[in-house]
Short mmCIF file of C-alpha atoms in Angstrom, two decimals:
data_model
loop_
_atom_site.label_atom_id
_atom_site.label_comp_id
_atom_site.label_asym_id
_atom_site.label_seq_id
_atom_site.Cartn_x
_atom_site.Cartn_y
_atom_site.Cartn_z
CA MET A 2 -50.94 -98.02 15.23
CA ALA A 3 -47.68 -97.35 12.70
CA SER A 4 -49.94 -97.64 9.56
CA THR A 5 -51.51 -94.36 10.94
CA PHE A 6 -48.12 -92.55 10.80
CA PHE A 7 -47.88 -94.03 6.92
CA CYS A 8 -47.55 -91.23 4.29
CA PRO A 9 -46.25 -91.34 0.58
CA ASN A 10 -43.12 -89.08 1.23
CA GLY A 11 -42.70 -90.93 4.93
CA TRP A 12 -42.63 -89.44 8.57
CA ARG A 13 -39.70 -89.83 11.00
CA VAL A 14 -40.70 -90.97 14.34
CA LEU A 15 -38.54 -89.51 17.29
CA GLY A 16 -38.40 -91.02 20.76
CA CYS A 17 -36.18 -92.86 23.43
CA PRO A 18 -35.71 -96.65 23.96
CA GLY A 19 -39.08 -98.39 25.62
CA LEU A 20 -41.73 -100.23 25.06
CA VAL A 21 -43.55 -97.82 23.18
CA GLY A 22 -40.43 -97.55 21.16
CA SER A 23 -40.09 -100.55 19.98
CA GLN A 24 -43.64 -101.54 19.78
CA LEU A 25 -43.74 -98.90 17.14
CA SER A 26 -40.16 -99.35 15.76
CA GLY A 27 -40.89 -103.15 14.20
CA LYS A 28 -44.50 -101.94 13.09
CA CYS A 29 -43.27 -98.93 11.07
CA ARG A 30 -40.66 -100.91 9.59
CA LYS A 31 -43.25 -103.35 8.22
CA SER A 32 -45.43 -100.49 7.51
CA GLY A 33 -43.29 -98.79 5.09
CA SER A 34 -42.91 -95.68 7.60
CA ARG A 35 -39.28 -94.19 8.20
CA GLY A 36 -37.77 -95.64 11.29
CA PRO A 37 -36.74 -96.86 13.71
CA PRO A 38 -37.29 -94.08 16.52
CA SER A 39 -34.15 -92.12 16.62
CA THR A 40 -33.48 -89.55 19.31
CA HIS A 41 -31.34 -87.24 16.69
CA PRO A 42 -34.14 -84.45 16.14
CA THR A 43 -35.01 -83.57 12.44
CA PRO A 44 -36.46 -80.15 11.00
CA PHE A 45 -40.33 -80.52 10.61
CA LEU A 46 -41.49 -79.14 7.22
CA ALA A 47 -44.76 -77.10 7.04
CA GLY A 48 -47.62 -79.04 7.14
CA ARG A 49 -46.06 -81.72 9.08
CA ILE A 50 -46.36 -82.64 12.57
CA GLY A 51 -43.92 -83.66 14.92
CA VAL A 52 -44.40 -87.23 16.39
CA ALA A 53 -42.45 -88.14 19.85
CA ALA A 54 -42.84 -91.64 21.29
CA VAL A 55 -41.36 -92.21 24.82
CA THR A 56 -41.73 -94.78 27.55
CA ALA A 57 -43.91 -94.57 30.69
CA GLY A 58 -42.98 -92.63 34.04
CA PRO A 59 -39.54 -90.65 33.60
CA GLY A 60 -39.74 -91.14 29.80
CA VAL A 61 -43.11 -88.99 29.53
CA THR A 62 -41.71 -86.83 32.63
CA ASN A 63 -38.70 -85.87 30.75
CA THR A 64 -40.40 -84.59 27.67
CA VAL A 65 -42.70 -81.89 29.90
CA THR A 66 -39.62 -78.77 28.85
CA ALA A 67 -39.83 -79.96 25.27
CA ILE A 68 -43.82 -79.85 25.20
CA LYS A 69 -44.13 -76.73 27.17
CA ASN A 70 -41.45 -75.09 24.36
CA ALA A 71 -43.66 -76.93 21.52
CA GLN A 72 -47.06 -75.03 23.70
CA MET A 73 -45.33 -71.58 23.07
CA ALA A 74 -44.37 -72.04 19.61
CA GLU A 75 -47.64 -73.30 18.63
CA SER A 76 -45.85 -76.38 17.32
CA PRO A 77 -48.08 -79.15 15.94
CA VAL A 78 -46.59 -82.30 18.22
CA LEU A 79 -48.15 -85.93 19.18
CA LEU A 80 -46.56 -87.13 21.87
CA ILE A 81 -47.23 -90.94 22.69
CA GLY A 82 -46.47 -92.19 26.04
CA GLY A 83 -46.49 -95.43 27.62
CA ALA A 84 -48.48 -96.61 30.83
CA ALA A 85 -49.45 -99.00 33.19
CA ALA A 86 -51.70 -101.45 32.21
CA SER A 87 -55.08 -100.20 33.22
CA LEU A 88 -56.47 -102.54 35.81
CA GLN A 89 -53.13 -101.49 37.54
CA LYS A 90 -53.34 -97.65 37.62
CA GLY A 91 -53.48 -96.38 41.29
CA ARG A 92 -52.31 -99.88 42.65
CA GLY A 93 -48.69 -99.17 42.90
CA ALA A 94 -47.89 -100.13 39.54
CA LEU A 95 -43.83 -99.70 38.10
CA GLN A 96 -43.96 -96.21 36.46
CA ASP A 97 -47.71 -95.65 37.72
CA ILE A 98 -48.01 -91.67 37.93
CA ASP A 99 -50.79 -89.37 37.14
CA GLN A 100 -49.61 -88.53 32.94
CA LEU A 101 -52.78 -86.65 32.25
CA SER A 102 -52.57 -84.13 34.68
CA LEU A 103 -49.50 -83.53 33.85
CA PHE A 104 -50.12 -82.31 30.95
CA LYS A 105 -53.37 -80.88 30.96
CA THR A 106 -52.39 -77.35 31.05
CA LEU A 107 -49.72 -78.08 28.61
CA CYS A 108 -51.19 -79.73 25.75
CA LYS A 109 -54.65 -79.09 23.56
CA ALA A 110 -55.83 -82.60 24.38
CA CYS A 111 -54.98 -85.57 26.42
CA VAL A 112 -56.10 -89.18 25.83
CA SER A 113 -55.76 -92.33 27.40
CA VAL A 114 -56.44 -95.29 25.24
CA ARG A 115 -58.62 -97.97 26.62
CA ALA A 116 -59.19 -100.68 24.28
CA VAL A 117 -57.23 -101.66 21.05
CA ARG A 118 -60.18 -100.81 18.72
CA ASP A 119 -59.80 -96.95 19.57
CA ILE A 120 -55.81 -96.85 18.93
CA VAL A 121 -56.11 -95.76 15.46
CA PRO A 122 -59.16 -93.27 15.98
CA THR A 123 -57.58 -91.87 18.81
CA LEU A 124 -54.54 -91.25 16.75
CA ARG A 125 -56.36 -89.81 14.19
CA ARG A 126 -58.51 -87.05 15.85
CA ALA A 127 -55.14 -86.07 18.05
CA ILE A 128 -53.26 -85.44 14.49
CA ALA A 129 -55.98 -83.20 13.57
CA THR A 130 -56.47 -81.37 17.08
CA ALA A 131 -52.75 -80.65 16.86
CA GLN A 132 -52.95 -79.04 13.95
CA SER A 133 -56.30 -77.35 14.15
CA GLY A 134 -56.99 -73.87 15.49
CA THR A 135 -53.95 -72.28 16.87
CA PRO A 136 -50.92 -75.45 16.48
CA GLY A 137 -49.91 -77.33 19.49
CA PRO A 138 -48.97 -80.36 21.65
CA VAL A 139 -51.58 -83.36 22.18
CA PHE A 140 -50.86 -86.29 24.65
CA VAL A 141 -52.01 -89.76 23.99
CA GLU A 142 -51.47 -92.31 26.54
CA LEU A 143 -50.81 -96.02 25.61
CA PRO A 144 -51.22 -98.74 28.63
CA ILE A 145 -48.73 -101.87 28.33
CA ASP A 146 -52.20 -104.18 27.60
CA VAL A 147 -53.04 -102.47 24.43
CA LEU A 148 -49.93 -102.52 23.13
CA TYR A 149 -48.86 -106.44 24.02
CA PRO A 150 -50.15 -109.44 21.81
CA PHE A 151 -53.23 -111.17 22.64
CA HIS A 152 -51.73 -114.15 24.43
CA VAL A 153 -49.54 -112.35 26.06
CA VAL A 154 -51.96 -110.11 27.89
CA GLU A 155 -54.31 -113.26 28.26
CA LYS A 156 -51.27 -114.93 30.23
CA GLU A 157 -50.23 -112.20 32.33
CA ILE A 158 -53.76 -110.70 33.66
CA GLY A 159 -55.85 -113.57 32.71
CA GLY A 160 -55.73 -115.40 35.84
CA THR A 161 -55.76 -118.82 36.74
CA LYS A 162 -57.45 -121.20 34.70
CA ASN A 163 -58.25 -123.59 37.85
CA ALA A 164 -60.20 -120.78 40.19
CA ARG A 165 -61.53 -122.50 43.42
CA GLY A 166 -64.35 -121.22 45.45
CA LEU A 167 -66.96 -118.26 44.34
CA ARG A 168 -64.41 -115.60 44.45
CA GLY A 169 -61.79 -116.84 42.98
CA LYS A 170 -64.32 -117.85 39.72
CA ALA A 171 -65.66 -114.18 40.02
CA VAL A 172 -62.22 -112.66 39.72
CA GLN A 173 -61.43 -114.91 36.71
CA TRP A 174 -64.84 -114.21 35.24
CA TYR A 175 -64.18 -110.52 35.38
CA LEU A 176 -60.82 -110.70 34.21
CA GLN A 177 -61.50 -112.89 31.14
CA ASN A 178 -64.19 -110.51 30.36
CA TYR A 179 -61.99 -107.03 30.45
CA ILE A 180 -59.67 -108.91 28.22
CA ARG A 181 -62.29 -109.89 25.56
CA ASN A 182 -63.40 -106.39 25.84
CA LEU A 183 -59.91 -104.97 25.84
CA PHE A 184 -59.19 -106.63 22.09
CA ALA A 185 -62.98 -106.62 21.02
CA GLY A 186 -63.04 -105.53 17.41
CA ALA A 187 -59.14 -105.06 17.44
CA TRP A 188 -58.76 -107.16 13.92
CA GLU A 189 -61.37 -105.30 11.99
CA PRO A 190 -59.93 -102.53 9.33
CA ARG A 191 -59.86 -98.92 10.18
CA ASP A 192 -59.88 -95.73 8.27
CA VAL A 193 -56.43 -94.35 8.63
CA SER A 194 -56.90 -91.06 6.42
CA PRO A 195 -56.25 -88.40 8.05
CA LEU A 196 -59.09 -86.11 9.17
CA PRO A 197 -59.77 -82.73 7.59
CA VAL A 198 -57.85 -79.83 9.70
CA GLN A 199 -59.54 -76.49 11.09
CA VAL A 200 -57.63 -73.84 9.68
CA PRO A 201 -58.97 -70.04 10.75
CA LEU A 202 -58.69 -67.72 8.19
CA ALA A 203 -58.83 -63.90 7.83
CA THR A 204 -62.08 -62.70 6.35
CA GLU A 205 -61.91 -60.08 3.58
CA ASP A 206 -63.04 -57.41 5.94
CA GLU A 207 -59.88 -58.36 8.64
CA VAL A 208 -57.59 -58.12 5.76
CA GLY A 209 -58.56 -54.91 4.13
CA PHE A 210 -58.90 -53.24 7.94
CA GLY A 211 -54.89 -52.62 7.74
CA ALA A 212 -55.09 -51.18 3.98
CA THR A 213 -58.26 -48.62 3.88
CA PRO A 214 -59.12 -46.48 6.30
CA PRO A 215 -62.49 -47.44 7.94
CA ARG A 216 -65.34 -44.88 8.34
CA HIS A 217 -66.32 -45.09 11.35
CA LEU A 218 -62.71 -44.44 12.81
CA PRO A 219 -61.28 -41.07 13.57
CA HIS A 220 -58.90 -40.13 10.75
CA GLY A 221 -55.32 -41.35 11.49
CA LEU A 222 -56.35 -43.93 13.72
CA GLY A 223 -55.47 -47.12 12.16
CA VAL A 224 -52.59 -49.31 11.58
CA LEU A 225 -48.59 -48.13 11.92
CA GLY A 226 -47.24 -48.02 8.37
CA CYS A 227 -49.97 -47.62 6.49
CA PRO A 228 -50.09 -44.62 4.05
CA TRP A 229 -53.53 -43.39 5.03
CA VAL A 230 -52.08 -43.42 8.67
CA GLU A 231 -48.87 -41.48 8.06
CA GLY A 232 -50.65 -39.01 6.11
CA ARG A 233 -49.19 -39.78 2.55
#
């Protein structure tokens, strides 16, 4: 995941301490990206995207005002937020809230990653979406079961090895298949090159509309400040 943010000039990932921040911090240092996550704001240069990594629940909700400001300022920002494990969503897990609905009206795109193999493609699309068209914020949710290593996830939610009864064996079979699908293709190399950004450009007719009087408009009707409008 950290390699997605690597570039020759180096990037800074802003955020607060937490699961996502700690995971991203160590990987950024290994990949060569500038880090670890810092709470000190830095100015974003032209052509760059702002990246913030926060923990689940209150860490995500605390960014609502900042994300709204980014939307109003048309600033490209990628917000990465932690979340409860996919299997525990809607079951009373710690800090489990509907974070996607919270940002639907604020972000250009809101996505929750369901498998480890989807982390890099999702981040690439999110970065391109934030910069394309009218720039704005995007939100990517990373549940904890796609961030932890395989042996940790298997130990926590893999179930007991000595299941008893038909029901216990069925639950164990389901959990084992869930983990296999969660990590399937996780170790395959991924393309981390930036996706093309779609930037709308004005046509020559649109640019020239304010410089020369169109024939179909009456005299004196045009853009304020043009010589032909002011009678020069």
